Coordinates of C-alpha atoms and ligand atoms in Angstrom, one line a residue:
X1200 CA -5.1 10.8 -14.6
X1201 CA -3.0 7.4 -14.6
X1202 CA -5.3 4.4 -15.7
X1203 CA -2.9 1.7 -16.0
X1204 CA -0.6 0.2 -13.8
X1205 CA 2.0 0.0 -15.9
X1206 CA 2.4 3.7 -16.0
X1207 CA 3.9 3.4 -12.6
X1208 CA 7.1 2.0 -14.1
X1209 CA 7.6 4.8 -16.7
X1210 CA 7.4 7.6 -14.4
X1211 CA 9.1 5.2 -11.6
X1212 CA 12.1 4.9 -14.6
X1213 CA 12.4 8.5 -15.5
X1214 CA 13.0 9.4 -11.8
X1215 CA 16.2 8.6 -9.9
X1216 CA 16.8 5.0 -8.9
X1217 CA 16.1 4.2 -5.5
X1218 CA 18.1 1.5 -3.3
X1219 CA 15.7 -0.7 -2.4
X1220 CA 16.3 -3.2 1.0
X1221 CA 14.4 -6.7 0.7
X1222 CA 14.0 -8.0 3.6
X1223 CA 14.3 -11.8 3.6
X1224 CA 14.7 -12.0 -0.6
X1225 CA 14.6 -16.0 -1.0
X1226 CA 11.5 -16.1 -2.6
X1227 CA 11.1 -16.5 -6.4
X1228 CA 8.4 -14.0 -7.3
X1229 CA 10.1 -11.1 -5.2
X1230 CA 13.4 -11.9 -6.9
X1231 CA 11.9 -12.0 -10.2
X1232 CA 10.1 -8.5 -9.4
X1233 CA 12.9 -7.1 -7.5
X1234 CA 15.2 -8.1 -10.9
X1235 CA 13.2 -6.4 -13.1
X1236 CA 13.0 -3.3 -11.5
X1237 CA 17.0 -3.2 -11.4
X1238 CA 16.8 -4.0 -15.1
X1239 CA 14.5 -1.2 -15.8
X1240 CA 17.0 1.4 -14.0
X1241 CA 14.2 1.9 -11.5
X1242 CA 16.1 0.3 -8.0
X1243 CA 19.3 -0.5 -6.8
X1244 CA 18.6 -3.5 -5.0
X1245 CA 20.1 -4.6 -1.2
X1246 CA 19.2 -8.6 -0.8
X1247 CA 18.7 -9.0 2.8
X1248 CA 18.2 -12.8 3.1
X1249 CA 19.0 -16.8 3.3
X1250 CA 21.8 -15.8 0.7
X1251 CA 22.0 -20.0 -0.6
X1252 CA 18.1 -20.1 -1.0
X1253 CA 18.6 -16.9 -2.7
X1254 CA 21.4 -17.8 -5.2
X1255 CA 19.9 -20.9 -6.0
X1256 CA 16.4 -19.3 -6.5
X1257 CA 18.2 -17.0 -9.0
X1258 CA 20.0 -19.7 -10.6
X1259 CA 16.6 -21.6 -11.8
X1260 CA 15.1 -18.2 -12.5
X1261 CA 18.2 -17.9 -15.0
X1262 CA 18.9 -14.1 -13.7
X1263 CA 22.1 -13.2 -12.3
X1264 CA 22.1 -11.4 -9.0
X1265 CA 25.9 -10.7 -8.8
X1266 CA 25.9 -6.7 -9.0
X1267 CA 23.8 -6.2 -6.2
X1268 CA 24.8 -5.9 -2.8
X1269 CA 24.2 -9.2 -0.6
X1270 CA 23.8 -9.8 3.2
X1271 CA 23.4 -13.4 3.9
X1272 CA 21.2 -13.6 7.7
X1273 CA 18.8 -16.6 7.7
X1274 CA 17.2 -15.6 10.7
X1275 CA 13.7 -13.1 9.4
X1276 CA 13.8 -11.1 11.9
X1277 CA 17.5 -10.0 11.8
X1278 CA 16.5 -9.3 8.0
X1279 CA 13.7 -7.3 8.9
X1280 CA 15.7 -5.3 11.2
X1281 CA 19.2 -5.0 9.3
X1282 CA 16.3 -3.3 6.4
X1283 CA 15.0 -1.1 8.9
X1284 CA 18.5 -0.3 10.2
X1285 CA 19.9 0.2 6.4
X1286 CA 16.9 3.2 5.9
X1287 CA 17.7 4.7 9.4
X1288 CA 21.5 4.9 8.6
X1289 CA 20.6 6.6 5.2
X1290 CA 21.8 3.1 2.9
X1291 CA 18.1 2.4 1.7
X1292 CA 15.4 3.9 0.9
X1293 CA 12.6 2.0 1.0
X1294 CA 11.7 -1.1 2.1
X1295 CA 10.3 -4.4 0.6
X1296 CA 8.6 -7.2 2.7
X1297 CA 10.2 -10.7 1.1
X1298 CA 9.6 -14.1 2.4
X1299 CA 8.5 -13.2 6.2
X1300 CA 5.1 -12.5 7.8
X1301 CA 3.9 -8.9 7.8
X1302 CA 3.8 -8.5 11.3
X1303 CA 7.6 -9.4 12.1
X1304 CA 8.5 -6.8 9.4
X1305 CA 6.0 -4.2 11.0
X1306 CA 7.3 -4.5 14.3
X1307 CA 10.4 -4.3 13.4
X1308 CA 9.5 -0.8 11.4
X1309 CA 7.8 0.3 14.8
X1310 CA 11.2 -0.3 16.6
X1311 CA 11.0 2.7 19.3
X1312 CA 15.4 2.4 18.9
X1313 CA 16.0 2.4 15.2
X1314 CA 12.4 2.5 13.5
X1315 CA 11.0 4.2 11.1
X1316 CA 7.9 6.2 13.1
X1317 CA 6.8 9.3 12.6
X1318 CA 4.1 10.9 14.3
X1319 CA 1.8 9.8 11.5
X1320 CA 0.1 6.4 11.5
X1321 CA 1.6 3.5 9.8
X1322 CA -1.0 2.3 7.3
X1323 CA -1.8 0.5 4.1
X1324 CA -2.9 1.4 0.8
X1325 CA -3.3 -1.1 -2.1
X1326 CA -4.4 0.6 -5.7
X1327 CA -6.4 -1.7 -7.9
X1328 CA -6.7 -1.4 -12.0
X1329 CA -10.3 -3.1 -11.5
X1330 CA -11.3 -4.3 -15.4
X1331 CA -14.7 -3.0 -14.8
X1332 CA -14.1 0.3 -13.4
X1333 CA -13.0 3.7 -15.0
X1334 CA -10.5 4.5 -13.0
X1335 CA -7.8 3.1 -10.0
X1336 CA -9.5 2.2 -6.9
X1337 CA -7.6 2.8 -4.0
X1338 CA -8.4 0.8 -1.0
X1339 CA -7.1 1.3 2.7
X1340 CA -6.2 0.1 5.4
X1341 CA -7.0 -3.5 4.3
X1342 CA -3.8 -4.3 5.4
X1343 CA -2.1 -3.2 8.8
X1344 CA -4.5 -1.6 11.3
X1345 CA -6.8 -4.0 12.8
X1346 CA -9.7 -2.0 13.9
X1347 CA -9.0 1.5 13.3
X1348 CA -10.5 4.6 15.8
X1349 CA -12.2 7.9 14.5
X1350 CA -8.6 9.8 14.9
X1351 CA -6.9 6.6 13.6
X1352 CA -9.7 6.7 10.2
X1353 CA -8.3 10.8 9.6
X1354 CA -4.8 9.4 9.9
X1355 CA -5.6 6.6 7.5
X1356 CA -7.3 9.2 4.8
X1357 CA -4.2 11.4 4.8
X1358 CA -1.8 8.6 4.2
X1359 CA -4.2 7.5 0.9
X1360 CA -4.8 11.0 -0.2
X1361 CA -0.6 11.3 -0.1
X1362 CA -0.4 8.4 -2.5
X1363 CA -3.1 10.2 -4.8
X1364 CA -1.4 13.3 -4.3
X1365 CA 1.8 11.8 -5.4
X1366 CA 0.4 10.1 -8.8
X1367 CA -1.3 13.8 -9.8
X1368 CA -4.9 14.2 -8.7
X1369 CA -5.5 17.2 -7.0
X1370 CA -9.2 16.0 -6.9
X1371 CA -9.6 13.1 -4.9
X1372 CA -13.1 11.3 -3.9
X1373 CA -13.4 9.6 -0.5
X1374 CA -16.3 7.0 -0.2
X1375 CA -16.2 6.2 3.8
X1376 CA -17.6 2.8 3.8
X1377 CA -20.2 1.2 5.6
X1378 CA -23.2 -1.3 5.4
X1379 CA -25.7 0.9 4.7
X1380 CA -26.0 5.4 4.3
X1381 CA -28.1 6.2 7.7
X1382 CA -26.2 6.3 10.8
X1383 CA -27.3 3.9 12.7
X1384 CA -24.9 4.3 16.7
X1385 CA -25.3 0.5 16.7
X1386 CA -22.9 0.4 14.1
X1387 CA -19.8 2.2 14.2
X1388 CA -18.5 2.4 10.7
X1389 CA -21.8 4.7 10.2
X1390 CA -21.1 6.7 13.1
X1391 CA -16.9 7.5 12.0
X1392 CA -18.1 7.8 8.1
X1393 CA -20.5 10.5 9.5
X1394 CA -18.1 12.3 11.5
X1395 CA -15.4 12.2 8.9
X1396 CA -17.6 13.7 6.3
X1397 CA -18.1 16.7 8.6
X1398 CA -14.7 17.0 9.3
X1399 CA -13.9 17.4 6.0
X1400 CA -16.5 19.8 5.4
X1401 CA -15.1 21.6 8.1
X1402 CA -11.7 22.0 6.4
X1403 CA -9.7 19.7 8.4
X1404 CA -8.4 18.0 5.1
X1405 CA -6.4 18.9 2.2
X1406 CA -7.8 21.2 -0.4
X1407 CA -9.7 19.1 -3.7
X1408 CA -10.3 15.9 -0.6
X1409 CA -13.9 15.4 -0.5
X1410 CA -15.2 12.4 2.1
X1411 CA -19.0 11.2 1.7
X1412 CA -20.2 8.2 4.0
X1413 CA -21.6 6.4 5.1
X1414 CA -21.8 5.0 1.8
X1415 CA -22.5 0.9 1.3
X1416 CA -19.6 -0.1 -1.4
X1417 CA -22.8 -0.7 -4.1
X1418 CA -23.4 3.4 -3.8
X1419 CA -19.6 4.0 -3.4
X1420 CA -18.3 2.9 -7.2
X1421 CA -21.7 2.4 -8.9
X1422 CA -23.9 5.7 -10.2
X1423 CA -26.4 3.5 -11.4
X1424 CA -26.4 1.9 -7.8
X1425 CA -26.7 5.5 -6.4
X1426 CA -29.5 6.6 -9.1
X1427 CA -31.9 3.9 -7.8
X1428 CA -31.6 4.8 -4.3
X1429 CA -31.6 8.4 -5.5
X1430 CA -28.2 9.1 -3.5
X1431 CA -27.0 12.6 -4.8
X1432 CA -23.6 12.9 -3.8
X1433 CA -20.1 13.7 -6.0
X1434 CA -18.6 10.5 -4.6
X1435 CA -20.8 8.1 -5.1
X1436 CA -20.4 5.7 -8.0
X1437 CA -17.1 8.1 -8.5
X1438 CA -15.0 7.1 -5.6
X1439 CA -11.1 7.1 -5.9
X1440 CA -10.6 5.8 -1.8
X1441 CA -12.3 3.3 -0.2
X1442 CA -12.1 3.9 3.4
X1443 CA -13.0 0.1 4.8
X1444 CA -13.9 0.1 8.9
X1445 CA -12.0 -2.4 9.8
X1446 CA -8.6 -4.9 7.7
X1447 CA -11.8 -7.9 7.8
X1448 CA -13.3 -5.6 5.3
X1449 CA -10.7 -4.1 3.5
X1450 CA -9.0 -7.6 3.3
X1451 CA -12.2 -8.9 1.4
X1452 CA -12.8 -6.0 -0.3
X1453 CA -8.8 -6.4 -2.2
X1454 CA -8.9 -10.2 -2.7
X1455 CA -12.6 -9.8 -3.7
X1456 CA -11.5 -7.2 -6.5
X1457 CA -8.0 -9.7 -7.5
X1458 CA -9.5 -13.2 -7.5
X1459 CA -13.1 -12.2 -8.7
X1460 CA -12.8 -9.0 -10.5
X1461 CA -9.5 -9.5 -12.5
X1462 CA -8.0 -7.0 -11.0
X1463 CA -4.5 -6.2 -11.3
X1464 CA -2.9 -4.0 -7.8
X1465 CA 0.3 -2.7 -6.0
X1466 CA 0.5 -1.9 -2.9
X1467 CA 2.2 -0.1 0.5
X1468 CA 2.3 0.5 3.9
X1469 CA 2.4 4.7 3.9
X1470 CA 3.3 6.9 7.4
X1471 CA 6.9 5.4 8.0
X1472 CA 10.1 7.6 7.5
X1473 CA 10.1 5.6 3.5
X1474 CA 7.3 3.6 2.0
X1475 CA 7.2 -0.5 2.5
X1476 CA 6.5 -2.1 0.0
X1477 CA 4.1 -5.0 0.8
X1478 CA 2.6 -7.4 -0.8
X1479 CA 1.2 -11.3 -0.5
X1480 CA 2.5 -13.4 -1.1
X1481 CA 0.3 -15.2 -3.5
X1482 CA 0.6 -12.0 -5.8
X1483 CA 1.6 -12.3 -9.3
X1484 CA 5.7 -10.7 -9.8
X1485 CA 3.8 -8.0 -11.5
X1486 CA 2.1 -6.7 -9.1
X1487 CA 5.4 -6.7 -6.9
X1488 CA 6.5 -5.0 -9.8
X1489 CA 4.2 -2.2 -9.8
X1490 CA 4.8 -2.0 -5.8
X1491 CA 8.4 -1.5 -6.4
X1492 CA 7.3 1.4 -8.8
X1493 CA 4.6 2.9 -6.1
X1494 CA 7.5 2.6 -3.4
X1495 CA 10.0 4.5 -5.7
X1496 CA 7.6 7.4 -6.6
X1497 CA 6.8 7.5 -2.9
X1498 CA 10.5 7.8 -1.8
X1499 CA 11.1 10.5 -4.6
X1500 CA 8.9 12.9 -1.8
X1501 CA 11.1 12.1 0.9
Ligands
COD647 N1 1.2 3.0 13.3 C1 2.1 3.5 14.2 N2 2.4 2.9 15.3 C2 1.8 1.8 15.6 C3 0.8 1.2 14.7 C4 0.6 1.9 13.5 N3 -0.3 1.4 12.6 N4 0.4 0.0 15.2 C5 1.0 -0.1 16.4 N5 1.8 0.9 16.6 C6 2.7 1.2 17.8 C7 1.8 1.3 19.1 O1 1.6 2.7 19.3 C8 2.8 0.8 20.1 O2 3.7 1.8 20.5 C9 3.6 -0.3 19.4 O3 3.5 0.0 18.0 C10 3.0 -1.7 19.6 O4 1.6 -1.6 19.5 P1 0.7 -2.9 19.6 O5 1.1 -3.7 20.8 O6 -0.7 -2.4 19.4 O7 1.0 -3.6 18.2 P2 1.6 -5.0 17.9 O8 3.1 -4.9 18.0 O9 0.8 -6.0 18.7 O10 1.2 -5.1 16.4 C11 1.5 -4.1 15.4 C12 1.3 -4.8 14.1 C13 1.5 -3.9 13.0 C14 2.3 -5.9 14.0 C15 -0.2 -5.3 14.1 O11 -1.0 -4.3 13.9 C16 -0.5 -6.3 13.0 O12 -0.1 -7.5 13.1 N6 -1.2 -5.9 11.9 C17 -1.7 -6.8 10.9 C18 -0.6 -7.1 10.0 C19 -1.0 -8.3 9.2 O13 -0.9 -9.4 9.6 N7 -1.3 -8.1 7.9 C20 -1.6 -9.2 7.1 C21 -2.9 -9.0 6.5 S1 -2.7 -8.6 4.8

């Protein structure tokens, strides 16, 4: 089982290289990522973006963007859409969100003309290398769907148990989050964490996926959290997926584990035609880095 981020880029380079499409690329820290994933043989990059911001970005970063294929569009949602346009017409693919909110680039993907649906749900998965944990945590959807339904929470599962699937488990522990372990109909996350469970047991997921919830997030990653409740369950204080209710959560959850728990991440938006790879902006270049390398490996199954 991977343990380290970084491993992402070895396998990333030892599969073929990927043309990557960055929508709206005038931003340092994507450049810098984006740069040295073409340096590691892992991308072919397509820099979709303010093309003078860009070059002078590079030129202060001291990296020279002259191989790669350039088209200069200032306005972000033409970027957005000349990205989605460059997977649809087979010149990219994957997709990386640069310098442009999330939801111009989503709706963009969601394009009913040229997007990149399928009849999956678009959703996103962040993996963190939490310090104090024994293994990756992944955590979904923290990212794109607001308040997700039951049928929208199986959806969600089998876009994270892909990503798993993709980095070798064939084992793969689903903690269905909630505030507390009885369902209570009051609140909902108890009530979808209790049907999912059963749907699982009833063989409506993938062979080795086992889902346990309601689970509190103390019960989910902590066995000595689950010994003193006396909570017997394989997931608990074991869990590879945290299924959040609702972004709130999974949004809190992610920064929670970055900015107090050290941890390091990557991350993607999963149930398009290609992976997006999508990030904040306020993350370090490495962790676009390691997004690039999670996009990559994803593509490789398309
Ligand atoms: N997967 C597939 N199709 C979808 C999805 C999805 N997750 N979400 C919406 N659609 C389809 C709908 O079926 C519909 O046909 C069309 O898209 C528009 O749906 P709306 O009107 O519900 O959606 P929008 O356009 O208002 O918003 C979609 C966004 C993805 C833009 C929205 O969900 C969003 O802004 N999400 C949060 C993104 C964000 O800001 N993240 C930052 C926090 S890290």
């Amino acid at each position: 089982m991977l343990k380290y981020l970084t491993d992402l880029i070895e396998i990333a380079k030892e599969q073929t290289k990927k043309r990557l499409a960055v929508a709206a690329c005038q931003d340092e820290e994507v450049l810098r990522a984006v740069h040295e994933a073409a340096i590691s043989g892992i991308v072919e990059p397509i820099l979709i973006g303010d093309m003078d911001k860009t070059q002078m970005i590079a030129r202060e970063l001291g990296i020279s963007i002259e191989a790669y294929e350039k088209i200069d569009v200032k306005e972000l949602d033409k970027a957005a859409e000349i990205a989605v346009r460059h997977v649809s017409s087979d010149k990219a693919d994957f997709i990386m969100k640069g310098l442009i909110d999330t939801s111009i680039l989503l709706k963009e993907v969601l394009n009913k003309e040229y997007g990149l649906r399928t009849d999956s749900l678009l959703s996103h998965v962040m993996i963190y290398e939490v310090p104090s944990y024994h293994k990756f945590v992944f955590l979904t959807d923290g990212g794109m769907n607001l308040e997700p339904n039951l049928d929208d929470k199986v959806k969600i599962v089998k876009n994270a148990t892909k990503v798993c699937k993709a980095l070798g488990y064939d084992r793969i522990k689903v903690a269905a989050i909630a505030a507390k372990e009885k369902v209570n109909p009051k609140m909902i996350a108890t009530v979808h964490a209790d049907e999912l469970k059963k749907m699982c047991n009833d063989g409506l997921f993938e062979n080795g996926v086992i889902i346990d919830g309601p689970l509190a997030l103390d019960l989910a990653v902590s066995k000595e959290a689950a010994k003193i409740k006396g909570y017997n369950s394989e997931v608990a204080g074991d869990a590879d997926i945290l299924l959040v209710p609702n972004i709130e959560t999974g949004n809190g959850i992610g920064k929670s584990l970055t900015y107090f728990a050290n941890s390091q991440s990557a991350g993607i938006i999963m149930g398009a035609k290609v992976p997006i790879v999508l990030v904040s902006r306020a993350d370090s270049h490495e962790a676009k880095l390691y997004s690039i390398a999670l996009g990559s490996m994803i593509s490789e199954l398309n």
